[in-house]
Amino acid sequence: MLQGTLKRNAMTLVELLVVMAIIVIFTAMTAAFYPANQADRELSRFSNTVQSALLSARNRAKAERLPTGIRFYADSNGKVGSVVLIQKPAPLDAYTVGAGTLGQLTATPVESPPMSGVIVATDFTFPPTYPIQNNVKLGDFIALDSGDVAKIDVIDPPSNSVRSLSVSYSSGFSFTMPTSITKFKVYRSPIEISGDTPFELSNIIDIFYIGSAGSLTSAPISLSVSGAFDIIFNPDGSLNNSTSEVYLHLHNFEAFIGTAPSYSDGNFSRDAILAVRKMSGSIGVYEVGQPIDFSNSNDITKHNPILFAKDPRNKGI
């Protein structure tokens, strides 16, 4: 049995130095990786918010059997700061709107038929008592029973005793129309769903619209520059307002200190591509295809940010 064993109350100098060295190493590693981890978490939160908004719109379109989507809005700093749910109201037909009726339209040509392809106008007039005057806005479309469709360009003010809708149409629109039109529909533009809270987005990540299948000849469109941008789903889940897939570049312009907050000058290693499929309406997030070289934007071997998003074998990140 050992006698007189000494009890240690503290570490030796060597042990203390080793512990301090380990602490310094871990602190340095944390400092090195913290910005990247922060950027990754910010991108993850951002993409999750946009995906949630898209899924909410797609599910609502299926449940309510009306085209429903989201609209991106830019904030005061010029970045996309929020998205809201929007919905296309049911078309107005010539017979019923609730308890009222749209009645008849009277078509009056404003000018004689011009040369092929030139835009002309036609006035559709109607009594002010019909509900159409409160349910139609600029950008809506009138579709006649003949199959002709025209966009509404001018709406008379409510003070007029008999209001007119002026529409533009190309040579494909039939100029010969009956004086009284009783069969028609008005297809209305999407409107914000009242009572829904906007989805707030990050202020260090912007969204750029790349477009359909590989339109890579220039820098993508900034949604804040092009105005409000909509992604709308049909009741069957497919895209309503796009002829092909939609690709959004989620760009973190503060991912690295010293990179300019410019799309073409930024660093894309902390970015992602959000894709929405045309037919299925499925939504996925993918890595950005590297490299990105705007000086060679016509060469997909050097500039193809949607490389991974377009590959059906990739399941996303």
PDB file of C-alpha atoms in Angstrom:
ATOM      1  CA  MET A   1       0.000   0.000   0.000  1.00  0.00           C
ATOM      2  CA  LEU A   2       1.368   3.374  -1.063  1.00  0.00           C
ATOM      3  CA  GLN A   3       1.871   5.976   1.587  1.00  0.00           C
ATOM      4  CA  GLY A   4       2.049   9.774   1.312  1.00  0.00           C
ATOM      5  CA  THR A   5       0.411  10.204  -2.119  1.00  0.00           C
ATOM      6  CA  LEU A   6       0.440  13.909  -3.088  1.00  0.00           C
ATOM      7  CA  LYS A   7      -2.867  15.547  -4.095  1.00  0.00           C
ATOM      8  CA  ARG A   8      -2.674  17.875  -7.160  1.00  0.00           C
ATOM      9  CA  ASN A   9      -4.711  21.074  -6.953  1.00  0.00           C
ATOM     10  CA  ALA A  10      -3.843  22.563 -10.366  1.00  0.00           C
ATOM     11  CA  MET A  11      -2.496  21.832 -13.845  1.00  0.00           C
ATOM     12  CA  THR A  12       1.163  22.098 -14.696  1.00  0.00           C
ATOM     13  CA  LEU A  13       2.353  24.901 -16.923  1.00  0.00           C
ATOM     14  CA  VAL A  14       2.766  22.532 -19.862  1.00  0.00           C
ATOM     15  CA  GLU A  15      -0.782  21.219 -19.499  1.00  0.00           C
ATOM     16  CA  LEU A  16      -2.146  24.753 -19.295  1.00  0.00           C
ATOM     17  CA  LEU A  17      -0.320  25.747 -22.457  1.00  0.00           C
ATOM     18  CA  VAL A  18      -1.689  22.702 -24.291  1.00  0.00           C
ATOM     19  CA  VAL A  19      -5.263  23.514 -23.238  1.00  0.00           C
ATOM     20  CA  MET A  20      -4.857  27.150 -24.284  1.00  0.00           C
ATOM     21  CA  ALA A  21      -3.481  26.056 -27.657  1.00  0.00           C
ATOM     22  CA  ILE A  22      -6.487  23.806 -28.219  1.00  0.00           C
ATOM     23  CA  ILE A  23      -8.892  26.640 -27.304  1.00  0.00           C
ATOM     24  CA  VAL A  24      -7.115  29.005 -29.734  1.00  0.00           C
ATOM     25  CA  ILE A  25      -7.311  26.424 -32.526  1.00  0.00           C
ATOM     26  CA  PHE A  26     -11.046  25.845 -32.032  1.00  0.00           C
ATOM     27  CA  THR A  27     -11.686  29.588 -31.811  1.00  0.00           C
ATOM     28  CA  ALA A  28      -9.835  30.146 -35.081  1.00  0.00           C
ATOM     29  CA  MET A  29     -11.772  27.358 -36.785  1.00  0.00           C
ATOM     30  CA  THR A  30     -15.071  28.773 -35.551  1.00  0.00           C
ATOM     31  CA  ALA A  31     -14.148  32.256 -36.777  1.00  0.00           C
ATOM     32  CA  ALA A  32     -13.163  30.861 -40.162  1.00  0.00           C
ATOM     33  CA  PHE A  33     -16.330  28.866 -40.729  1.00  0.00           C
ATOM     34  CA  TYR A  34     -18.858  31.123 -38.990  1.00  0.00           C
ATOM     35  CA  PRO A  35     -19.494  33.482 -41.956  1.00  0.00           C
ATOM     36  CA  ALA A  36     -19.983  30.547 -44.314  1.00  0.00           C
ATOM     37  CA  ASN A  37     -22.313  28.794 -41.896  1.00  0.00           C
ATOM     38  CA  GLN A  38     -24.264  32.013 -41.410  1.00  0.00           C
ATOM     39  CA  ALA A  39     -24.559  32.448 -45.177  1.00  0.00           C
ATOM     40  CA  ASP A  40     -25.710  28.847 -45.570  1.00  0.00           C
ATOM     41  CA  ARG A  41     -28.330  29.224 -42.845  1.00  0.00           C
ATOM     42  CA  GLU A  42     -29.572  32.498 -44.350  1.00  0.00           C
ATOM     43  CA  LEU A  43     -29.913  30.895 -47.780  1.00  0.00           C
ATOM     44  CA  SER A  44     -31.655  27.883 -46.242  1.00  0.00           C
ATOM     45  CA  ARG A  45     -34.193  30.096 -44.439  1.00  0.00           C
ATOM     46  CA  PHE A  46     -34.744  32.148 -47.580  1.00  0.00           C
ATOM     47  CA  SER A  47     -35.304  29.172 -49.888  1.00  0.00           C
ATOM     48  CA  ASN A  48     -37.557  27.487 -47.315  1.00  0.00           C
ATOM     49  CA  THR A  49     -39.725  30.612 -47.112  1.00  0.00           C
ATOM     50  CA  VAL A  50     -40.087  30.856 -50.895  1.00  0.00           C
ATOM     51  CA  GLN A  51     -40.796  27.132 -51.176  1.00  0.00           C
ATOM     52  CA  SER A  52     -43.431  27.381 -48.424  1.00  0.00           C
ATOM     53  CA  ALA A  53     -45.119  30.237 -50.252  1.00  0.00           C
ATOM     54  CA  LEU A  54     -45.113  28.299 -53.531  1.00  0.00           C
ATOM     55  CA  LEU A  55     -46.450  25.136 -51.889  1.00  0.00           C
ATOM     56  CA  SER A  56     -49.172  27.125 -50.143  1.00  0.00           C
ATOM     57  CA  ALA A  57     -50.224  28.627 -53.470  1.00  0.00           C
ATOM     58  CA  ARG A  58     -50.162  25.286 -55.291  1.00  0.00           C
ATOM     59  CA  ASN A  59     -52.219  23.556 -52.591  1.00  0.00           C
ATOM     60  CA  ARG A  60     -54.720  26.400 -52.547  1.00  0.00           C
ATOM     61  CA  ALA A  61     -55.101  26.228 -56.325  1.00  0.00           C
ATOM     62  CA  LYS A  62     -55.955  22.524 -56.042  1.00  0.00           C
ATOM     63  CA  ALA A  63     -58.346  23.027 -53.126  1.00  0.00           C
ATOM     64  CA  GLU A  64     -60.235  26.040 -54.509  1.00  0.00           C
ATOM     65  CA  ARG A  65     -60.026  25.052 -58.197  1.00  0.00           C
ATOM     66  CA  LEU A  66     -58.787  28.499 -59.190  1.00  0.00           C
ATOM     67  CA  PRO A  67     -55.360  29.516 -60.533  1.00  0.00           C
ATOM     68  CA  THR A  68     -53.358  30.626 -57.488  1.00  0.00           C
ATOM     69  CA  GLY A  69     -49.769  31.754 -57.081  1.00  0.00           C
ATOM     70  CA  ILE A  70     -47.359  34.159 -55.457  1.00  0.00           C
ATOM     71  CA  ARG A  71     -46.227  37.663 -56.397  1.00  0.00           C
ATOM     72  CA  PHE A  72     -42.754  38.981 -55.582  1.00  0.00           C
ATOM     73  CA  TYR A  73     -42.441  42.598 -54.437  1.00  0.00           C
ATOM     74  CA  ALA A  74     -39.298  44.697 -54.068  1.00  0.00           C
ATOM     75  CA  ASP A  75     -38.651  46.643 -50.874  1.00  0.00           C
ATOM     76  CA  SER A  76     -37.412  50.232 -50.533  1.00  0.00           C
ATOM     77  CA  ASN A  77     -33.816  49.056 -51.057  1.00  0.00           C
ATOM     78  CA  GLY A  78     -34.601  47.561 -54.432  1.00  0.00           C
ATOM     79  CA  LYS A  79     -34.417  43.953 -53.217  1.00  0.00           C
ATOM     80  CA  VAL A  80     -37.232  41.425 -53.249  1.00  0.00           C
ATOM     81  CA  GLY A  81     -38.444  41.789 -49.689  1.00  0.00           C
ATOM     82  CA  SER A  82     -41.732  39.868 -49.603  1.00  0.00           C
ATOM     83  CA  VAL A  83     -44.098  37.625 -51.520  1.00  0.00           C
ATOM     84  CA  VAL A  84     -47.886  37.557 -51.326  1.00  0.00           C
ATOM     85  CA  LEU A  85     -50.493  35.020 -52.370  1.00  0.00           C
ATOM     86  CA  ILE A  86     -52.498  35.938 -55.472  1.00  0.00           C
ATOM     87  CA  GLN A  87     -55.412  34.313 -57.268  1.00  0.00           C
ATOM     88  CA  LYS A  88     -57.091  34.631 -60.639  1.00  0.00           C
ATOM     89  CA  PRO A  89     -60.817  35.218 -60.100  1.00  0.00           C
ATOM     90  CA  ALA A  90     -63.250  33.068 -62.013  1.00  0.00           C
ATOM     91  CA  PRO A  91     -64.055  34.444 -65.493  1.00  0.00           C
ATOM     92  CA  LEU A  92     -67.075  36.714 -65.836  1.00  0.00           C
ATOM     93  CA  ASP A  93     -69.518  35.472 -68.435  1.00  0.00           C
ATOM     94  CA  ALA A  94     -72.309  37.301 -70.215  1.00  0.00           C
ATOM     95  CA  TYR A  95     -75.055  35.914 -68.057  1.00  0.00           C
ATOM     96  CA  THR A  96     -74.392  35.784 -64.342  1.00  0.00           C
ATOM     97  CA  VAL A  97     -72.183  37.420 -61.751  1.00  0.00           C
ATOM     98  CA  GLY A  98     -73.686  36.557 -58.436  1.00  0.00           C
ATOM     99  CA  ALA A  99     -77.251  37.821 -58.573  1.00  0.00           C
ATOM    100  CA  GLY A 100     -76.540  40.259 -61.425  1.00  0.00           C
ATOM    101  CA  THR A 101     -75.921  40.014 -65.134  1.00  0.00           C
ATOM    102  CA  LEU A 102     -73.266  41.413 -67.406  1.00  0.00           C
ATOM    103  CA  GLY A 103     -75.810  42.001 -70.138  1.00  0.00           C
ATOM    104  CA  GLN A 104     -74.804  42.735 -73.706  1.00  0.00           C
ATOM    105  CA  LEU A 105     -71.785  44.444 -75.207  1.00  0.00           C
ATOM    106  CA  THR A 106     -72.047  46.818 -78.145  1.00  0.00           C
ATOM    107  CA  ALA A 107     -68.943  46.771 -80.344  1.00  0.00           C
ATOM    108  CA  THR A 108     -68.040  49.979 -82.153  1.00  0.00           C
ATOM    109  CA  PRO A 109     -64.879  50.137 -84.311  1.00  0.00           C
ATOM    110  CA  VAL A 110     -62.795  53.206 -83.551  1.00  0.00           C
ATOM    111  CA  GLU A 111     -61.014  53.138 -86.897  1.00  0.00           C
ATOM    112  CA  SER A 112     -61.077  51.162 -90.105  1.00  0.00           C
ATOM    113  CA  PRO A 113     -59.038  47.951 -90.358  1.00  0.00           C
ATOM    114  CA  PRO A 114     -55.345  48.791 -90.750  1.00  0.00           C
ATOM    115  CA  MET A 115     -52.628  46.777 -92.397  1.00  0.00           C
ATOM    116  CA  SER A 116     -51.940  43.279 -91.137  1.00  0.00           C
ATOM    117  CA  GLY A 117     -50.267  43.118 -87.746  1.00  0.00           C
ATOM    118  CA  VAL A 118     -51.035  46.681 -86.710  1.00  0.00           C
ATOM    119  CA  ILE A 119     -52.924  47.246 -83.474  1.00  0.00           C
ATOM    120  CA  VAL A 120     -56.359  48.872 -83.674  1.00  0.00           C
ATOM    121  CA  ALA A 121     -59.003  49.522 -81.055  1.00  0.00           C
ATOM    122  CA  THR A 122     -62.642  48.691 -80.536  1.00  0.00           C
ATOM    123  CA  ASP A 123     -64.988  50.128 -77.940  1.00  0.00           C
ATOM    124  CA  PHE A 124     -67.324  47.839 -76.043  1.00  0.00           C
ATOM    125  CA  THR A 125     -70.044  49.906 -74.406  1.00  0.00           C
ATOM    126  CA  PHE A 126     -72.488  48.817 -71.720  1.00  0.00           C
ATOM    127  CA  PRO A 127     -74.984  50.410 -69.333  1.00  0.00           C
ATOM    128  CA  PRO A 128     -73.466  51.498 -65.990  1.00  0.00           C
ATOM    129  CA  THR A 129     -75.855  49.312 -63.996  1.00  0.00           C
ATOM    130  CA  TYR A 130     -74.145  46.071 -64.972  1.00  0.00           C
ATOM    131  CA  PRO A 131     -71.659  44.527 -62.505  1.00  0.00           C
ATOM    132  CA  ILE A 132     -68.927  44.366 -65.139  1.00  0.00           C
ATOM    133  CA  GLN A 133     -67.998  47.978 -64.425  1.00  0.00           C
ATOM    134  CA  ASN A 134     -66.808  47.061 -60.914  1.00  0.00           C
ATOM    135  CA  ASN A 135     -65.128  43.761 -61.767  1.00  0.00           C
ATOM    136  CA  VAL A 136     -62.886  44.573 -64.712  1.00  0.00           C
ATOM    137  CA  LYS A 137     -59.509  46.313 -64.727  1.00  0.00           C
ATOM    138  CA  LEU A 138     -56.761  47.154 -67.183  1.00  0.00           C
ATOM    139  CA  GLY A 139     -54.941  44.100 -68.450  1.00  0.00           C
ATOM    140  CA  ASP A 140     -57.977  41.813 -68.293  1.00  0.00           C
ATOM    141  CA  PHE A 141     -59.072  40.017 -71.452  1.00  0.00           C
ATOM    142  CA  ILE A 142     -62.364  39.799 -73.321  1.00  0.00           C
ATOM    143  CA  ALA A 143     -62.974  36.522 -75.158  1.00  0.00           C
ATOM    144  CA  LEU A 144     -65.812  36.415 -77.664  1.00  0.00           C
ATOM    145  CA  ASP A 145     -67.795  33.328 -78.540  1.00  0.00           C
ATOM    146  CA  SER A 146     -66.043  33.409 -81.925  1.00  0.00           C
ATOM    147  CA  GLY A 147     -62.760  32.621 -80.159  1.00  0.00           C
ATOM    148  CA  ASP A 148     -61.280  36.099 -80.606  1.00  0.00           C
ATOM    149  CA  VAL A 149     -59.478  37.477 -77.554  1.00  0.00           C
ATOM    150  CA  ALA A 150     -58.478  41.096 -76.841  1.00  0.00           C
ATOM    151  CA  LYS A 151     -56.809  42.836 -73.902  1.00  0.00           C
ATOM    152  CA  ILE A 152     -58.592  45.709 -72.186  1.00  0.00           C
ATOM    153  CA  ASP A 153     -56.483  48.859 -72.518  1.00  0.00           C
ATOM    154  CA  VAL A 154     -58.824  51.667 -71.429  1.00  0.00           C
ATOM    155  CA  ILE A 155     -61.767  51.752 -69.021  1.00  0.00           C
ATOM    156  CA  ASP A 156     -64.027  54.781 -68.824  1.00  0.00           C
ATOM    157  CA  PRO A 157     -64.481  56.373 -65.386  1.00  0.00           C
ATOM    158  CA  PRO A 158     -67.597  55.469 -63.369  1.00  0.00           C
ATOM    159  CA  SER A 159     -68.930  59.022 -63.836  1.00  0.00           C
ATOM    160  CA  ASN A 160     -69.732  58.311 -67.488  1.00  0.00           C
ATOM    161  CA  SER A 161     -73.386  57.526 -68.042  1.00  0.00           C
ATOM    162  CA  VAL A 162     -72.454  54.756 -70.477  1.00  0.00           C
ATOM    163  CA  ARG A 163     -68.970  53.399 -70.014  1.00  0.00           C
ATOM    164  CA  SER A 164     -66.672  51.904 -72.639  1.00  0.00           C
ATOM    165  CA  LEU A 165     -63.946  49.294 -72.646  1.00  0.00           C
ATOM    166  CA  SER A 166     -61.296  49.983 -75.284  1.00  0.00           C
ATOM    167  CA  VAL A 167     -59.347  46.942 -76.384  1.00  0.00           C
ATOM    168  CA  SER A 168     -56.426  46.361 -78.698  1.00  0.00           C
ATOM    169  CA  TYR A 169     -56.221  43.441 -81.057  1.00  0.00           C
ATOM    170  CA  SER A 170     -53.995  42.267 -83.878  1.00  0.00           C
ATOM    171  CA  SER A 171     -55.010  41.142 -87.345  1.00  0.00           C
ATOM    172  CA  GLY A 172     -55.988  37.807 -85.815  1.00  0.00           C
ATOM    173  CA  PHE A 173     -58.971  39.422 -84.122  1.00  0.00           C
ATOM    174  CA  SER A 174     -62.090  39.365 -86.305  1.00  0.00           C
ATOM    175  CA  PHE A 175     -63.096  42.866 -87.323  1.00  0.00           C
ATOM    176  CA  THR A 176     -66.591  41.852 -88.394  1.00  0.00           C
ATOM    177  CA  MET A 177     -68.681  41.595 -85.240  1.00  0.00           C
ATOM    178  CA  PRO A 178     -72.402  41.766 -84.597  1.00  0.00           C
ATOM    179  CA  THR A 179     -73.735  44.983 -83.122  1.00  0.00           C
ATOM    180  CA  SER A 180     -74.960  43.187 -80.037  1.00  0.00           C
ATOM    181  CA  ILE A 181     -72.642  40.604 -78.434  1.00  0.00           C
ATOM    182  CA  THR A 182     -74.354  38.355 -75.926  1.00  0.00           C
ATOM    183  CA  LYS A 183     -71.814  35.536 -75.622  1.00  0.00           C
ATOM    184  CA  PHE A 184     -68.494  36.559 -74.166  1.00  0.00           C
ATOM    185  CA  LYS A 185     -66.259  36.092 -71.144  1.00  0.00           C
ATOM    186  CA  VAL A 186     -63.936  38.426 -69.284  1.00  0.00           C
ATOM    187  CA  TYR A 187     -60.765  36.751 -68.021  1.00  0.00           C
ATOM    188  CA  ARG A 188     -59.444  38.742 -65.118  1.00  0.00           C
ATOM    189  CA  SER A 189     -55.885  39.306 -63.935  1.00  0.00           C
ATOM    190  CA  PRO A 190     -54.682  37.786 -60.641  1.00  0.00           C
ATOM    191  CA  ILE A 191     -55.309  39.815 -57.493  1.00  0.00           C
ATOM    192  CA  GLU A 192     -53.898  39.595 -53.984  1.00  0.00           C
ATOM    193  CA  ILE A 193     -55.820  37.347 -51.622  1.00  0.00           C
ATOM    194  CA  SER A 194     -57.212  39.567 -48.904  1.00  0.00           C
ATOM    195  CA  GLY A 195     -56.427  38.691 -45.303  1.00  0.00           C
ATOM    196  CA  ASP A 196     -53.276  36.719 -46.072  1.00  0.00           C
ATOM    197  CA  THR A 197     -50.025  37.771 -44.397  1.00  0.00           C
ATOM    198  CA  PRO A 198     -47.103  38.387 -46.795  1.00  0.00           C
ATOM    199  CA  PHE A 199     -44.083  36.112 -46.557  1.00  0.00           C
ATOM    200  CA  GLU A 200     -41.153  38.310 -45.443  1.00  0.00           C
ATOM    201  CA  LEU A 201     -37.777  37.542 -47.000  1.00  0.00           C
ATOM    202  CA  SER A 202     -34.125  38.138 -46.170  1.00  0.00           C
ATOM    203  CA  ASN A 203     -32.552  41.505 -46.926  1.00  0.00           C
ATOM    204  CA  ILE A 204     -29.180  40.076 -47.998  1.00  0.00           C
ATOM    205  CA  ILE A 205     -30.455  37.646 -50.639  1.00  0.00           C
ATOM    206  CA  ASP A 206     -31.988  38.745 -53.903  1.00  0.00           C
ATOM    207  CA  ILE A 207     -33.923  36.809 -56.527  1.00  0.00           C
ATOM    208  CA  PHE A 208     -33.103  36.849 -60.211  1.00  0.00           C
ATOM    209  CA  TYR A 209     -35.273  35.326 -62.931  1.00  0.00           C
ATOM    210  CA  ILE A 210     -33.266  33.158 -65.318  1.00  0.00           C
ATOM    211  CA  GLY A 211     -36.265  32.147 -67.387  1.00  0.00           C
ATOM    212  CA  SER A 212     -37.120  29.002 -69.241  1.00  0.00           C
ATOM    213  CA  ALA A 213     -34.880  26.359 -70.735  1.00  0.00           C
ATOM    214  CA  GLY A 214     -31.453  27.891 -70.905  1.00  0.00           C
ATOM    215  CA  SER A 215     -31.928  31.486 -71.994  1.00  0.00           C
ATOM    216  CA  LEU A 216     -28.403  32.305 -70.874  1.00  0.00           C
ATOM    217  CA  THR A 217     -27.345  34.961 -73.370  1.00  0.00           C
ATOM    218  CA  SER A 218     -27.418  37.745 -70.776  1.00  0.00           C
ATOM    219  CA  ALA A 219     -27.598  38.327 -67.053  1.00  0.00           C
ATOM    220  CA  PRO A 220     -30.892  37.229 -65.479  1.00  0.00           C
ATOM    221  CA  ILE A 221     -33.685  39.681 -64.856  1.00  0.00           C
ATOM    222  CA  SER A 222     -33.816  41.385 -61.484  1.00  0.00           C
ATOM    223  CA  LEU A 223     -37.356  41.015 -60.221  1.00  0.00           C
ATOM    224  CA  SER A 224     -37.125  44.383 -58.490  1.00  0.00           C
ATOM    225  CA  VAL A 225     -36.301  46.060 -61.810  1.00  0.00           C
ATOM    226  CA  SER A 226     -38.852  44.267 -63.948  1.00  0.00           C
ATOM    227  CA  GLY A 227     -41.622  44.986 -61.452  1.00  0.00           C
ATOM    228  CA  ALA A 228     -43.891  42.503 -59.715  1.00  0.00           C
ATOM    229  CA  PHE A 229     -43.307  38.957 -60.873  1.00  0.00           C
ATOM    230  CA  ASP A 230     -45.885  36.182 -60.587  1.00  0.00           C
ATOM    231  CA  ILE A 231     -45.669  32.390 -60.439  1.00  0.00           C
ATOM    232  CA  ILE A 232     -49.165  30.903 -60.747  1.00  0.00           C
ATOM    233  CA  PHE A 233     -50.359  27.292 -60.521  1.00  0.00           C
ATOM    234  CA  ASN A 234     -53.358  25.723 -62.217  1.00  0.00           C
ATOM    235  CA  PRO A 235     -55.784  23.581 -60.193  1.00  0.00           C
ATOM    236  CA  ASP A 236     -54.007  20.456 -61.525  1.00  0.00           C
ATOM    237  CA  GLY A 237     -50.703  21.727 -60.112  1.00  0.00           C
ATOM    238  CA  SER A 238     -49.071  22.752 -63.392  1.00  0.00           C
ATOM    239  CA  LEU A 239     -47.774  26.250 -64.077  1.00  0.00           C
ATOM    240  CA  ASN A 240     -50.396  28.662 -65.349  1.00  0.00           C
ATOM    241  CA  ASN A 241     -48.405  31.658 -66.597  1.00  0.00           C
ATOM    242  CA  SER A 242     -45.280  30.068 -68.036  1.00  0.00           C
ATOM    243  CA  THR A 243     -44.693  27.990 -71.149  1.00  0.00           C
ATOM    244  CA  SER A 244     -41.790  26.094 -69.580  1.00  0.00           C
ATOM    245  CA  GLU A 245     -39.874  25.627 -66.341  1.00  0.00           C
ATOM    246  CA  VAL A 246     -39.123  28.629 -64.155  1.00  0.00           C
ATOM    247  CA  TYR A 247     -35.660  29.069 -62.663  1.00  0.00           C
ATOM    248  CA  LEU A 248     -34.933  31.593 -59.910  1.00  0.00           C
ATOM    249  CA  HIS A 249     -31.381  32.366 -58.848  1.00  0.00           C
ATOM    250  CA  LEU A 250     -31.205  33.037 -55.108  1.00  0.00           C
ATOM    251  CA  HIS A 251     -28.152  35.279 -54.872  1.00  0.00           C
ATOM    252  CA  ASN A 252     -26.434  36.033 -51.570  1.00  0.00           C
ATOM    253  CA  PHE A 253     -24.553  39.229 -52.376  1.00  0.00           C
ATOM    254  CA  GLU A 254     -23.003  39.435 -48.895  1.00  0.00           C
ATOM    255  CA  ALA A 255     -21.591  35.917 -48.828  1.00  0.00           C
ATOM    256  CA  PHE A 256     -18.012  37.188 -48.820  1.00  0.00           C
ATOM    257  CA  ILE A 257     -16.586  40.483 -47.633  1.00  0.00           C
ATOM    258  CA  GLY A 258     -15.323  42.545 -50.533  1.00  0.00           C
ATOM    259  CA  THR A 259     -17.671  41.196 -53.218  1.00  0.00           C
ATOM    260  CA  ALA A 260     -19.847  43.835 -54.784  1.00  0.00           C
ATOM    261  CA  PRO A 261     -23.615  43.644 -54.271  1.00  0.00           C
ATOM    262  CA  SER A 262     -23.926  43.197 -58.024  1.00  0.00           C
ATOM    263  CA  TYR A 263     -25.153  40.052 -59.681  1.00  0.00           C
ATOM    264  CA  SER A 264     -22.531  39.895 -62.415  1.00  0.00           C
ATOM    265  CA  ASP A 265     -19.664  40.756 -60.031  1.00  0.00           C
ATOM    266  CA  GLY A 266     -20.692  38.680 -57.046  1.00  0.00           C
ATOM    267  CA  ASN A 267     -19.577  35.360 -55.655  1.00  0.00           C
ATOM    268  CA  PHE A 268     -22.024  32.509 -56.381  1.00  0.00           C
ATOM    269  CA  SER A 269     -20.656  29.731 -54.157  1.00  0.00           C
ATOM    270  CA  ARG A 270     -23.302  30.460 -51.481  1.00  0.00           C
ATOM    271  CA  ASP A 271     -26.193  30.745 -53.951  1.00  0.00           C
ATOM    272  CA  ALA A 272     -28.864  28.327 -55.120  1.00  0.00           C
ATOM    273  CA  ILE A 273     -31.245  27.768 -58.021  1.00  0.00           C
ATOM    274  CA  LEU A 274     -34.940  27.312 -57.227  1.00  0.00           C
ATOM    275  CA  ALA A 275     -36.759  25.456 -60.005  1.00  0.00           C
ATOM    276  CA  VAL A 276     -40.501  25.097 -60.618  1.00  0.00           C
ATOM    277  CA  ARG A 277     -41.485  22.450 -63.172  1.00  0.00           C
ATOM    278  CA  LYS A 278     -44.014  23.344 -65.853  1.00  0.00           C
ATOM    279  CA  MET A 279     -46.168  20.201 -65.994  1.00  0.00           C
ATOM    280  CA  SER A 280     -45.957  18.804 -62.459  1.00  0.00           C
ATOM    281  CA  GLY A 281     -45.504  22.055 -60.547  1.00  0.00           C
ATOM    282  CA  SER A 282     -42.837  20.359 -58.426  1.00  0.00           C
ATOM    283  CA  ILE A 283     -40.431  22.662 -56.604  1.00  0.00           C
ATOM    284  CA  GLY A 284     -36.768  22.021 -55.885  1.00  0.00           C
ATOM    285  CA  VAL A 285     -33.589  23.809 -54.828  1.00  0.00           C
ATOM    286  CA  TYR A 286     -30.296  23.018 -56.567  1.00  0.00           C
ATOM    287  CA  GLU A 287     -26.656  24.035 -56.518  1.00  0.00           C
ATOM    288  CA  VAL A 288     -25.624  26.728 -58.969  1.00  0.00           C
ATOM    289  CA  GLY A 289     -23.905  25.280 -62.001  1.00  0.00           C
ATOM    290  CA  GLN A 290     -20.293  26.418 -62.090  1.00  0.00           C
ATOM    291  CA  PRO A 291     -18.576  28.305 -63.495  1.00  0.00           C
ATOM    292  CA  ILE A 292     -20.575  31.447 -64.173  1.00  0.00           C
ATOM    293  CA  ASP A 293     -18.895  33.601 -66.794  1.00  0.00           C
ATOM    294  CA  PHE A 294     -21.004  36.432 -68.210  1.00  0.00           C
ATOM    295  CA  SER A 295     -18.306  37.224 -70.780  1.00  0.00           C
ATOM    296  CA  ASN A 296     -19.038  33.793 -72.314  1.00  0.00           C
ATOM    297  CA  SER A 297     -22.758  33.639 -71.722  1.00  0.00           C
ATOM    298  CA  ASN A 298     -23.390  31.934 -75.081  1.00  0.00           C
ATOM    299  CA  ASP A 299     -21.138  29.013 -74.175  1.00  0.00           C
ATOM    300  CA  ILE A 300     -22.926  26.633 -71.792  1.00  0.00           C
ATOM    301  CA  THR A 301     -19.618  24.918 -70.994  1.00  0.00           C
ATOM    302  CA  LYS A 302     -18.479  28.181 -69.372  1.00  0.00           C
ATOM    303  CA  HIS A 303     -21.760  29.738 -68.312  1.00  0.00           C
ATOM    304  CA  ASN A 304     -24.574  27.451 -67.203  1.00  0.00           C
ATOM    305  CA  PRO A 305     -25.997  28.327 -63.761  1.00  0.00           C
ATOM    306  CA  ILE A 306     -28.998  25.990 -64.223  1.00  0.00           C
ATOM    307  CA  LEU A 307     -26.877  22.992 -65.220  1.00  0.00           C
ATOM    308  CA  PHE A 308     -27.817  20.908 -62.171  1.00  0.00           C
ATOM    309  CA  ALA A 309     -31.412  22.143 -61.966  1.00  0.00           C
ATOM    310  CA  LYS A 310     -32.117  21.000 -65.540  1.00  0.00           C
ATOM    311  CA  ASP A 311     -30.715  17.517 -65.008  1.00  0.00           C
ATOM    312  CA  PRO A 312     -33.634  15.200 -64.073  1.00  0.00           C
ATOM    313  CA  ARG A 313     -31.244  12.893 -62.236  1.00  0.00           C
ATOM    314  CA  ASN A 314     -30.590  15.534 -59.580  1.00  0.00           C
ATOM    315  CA  LYS A 315     -32.960  15.501 -56.616  1.00  0.00           C
ATOM    316  CA  GLY A 316     -31.964  18.892 -55.252  1.00  0.00           C
ATOM    317  CA  ILE A 317     -30.313  19.955 -52.020  1.00  0.00           C
TER     318      ILE A 317
END
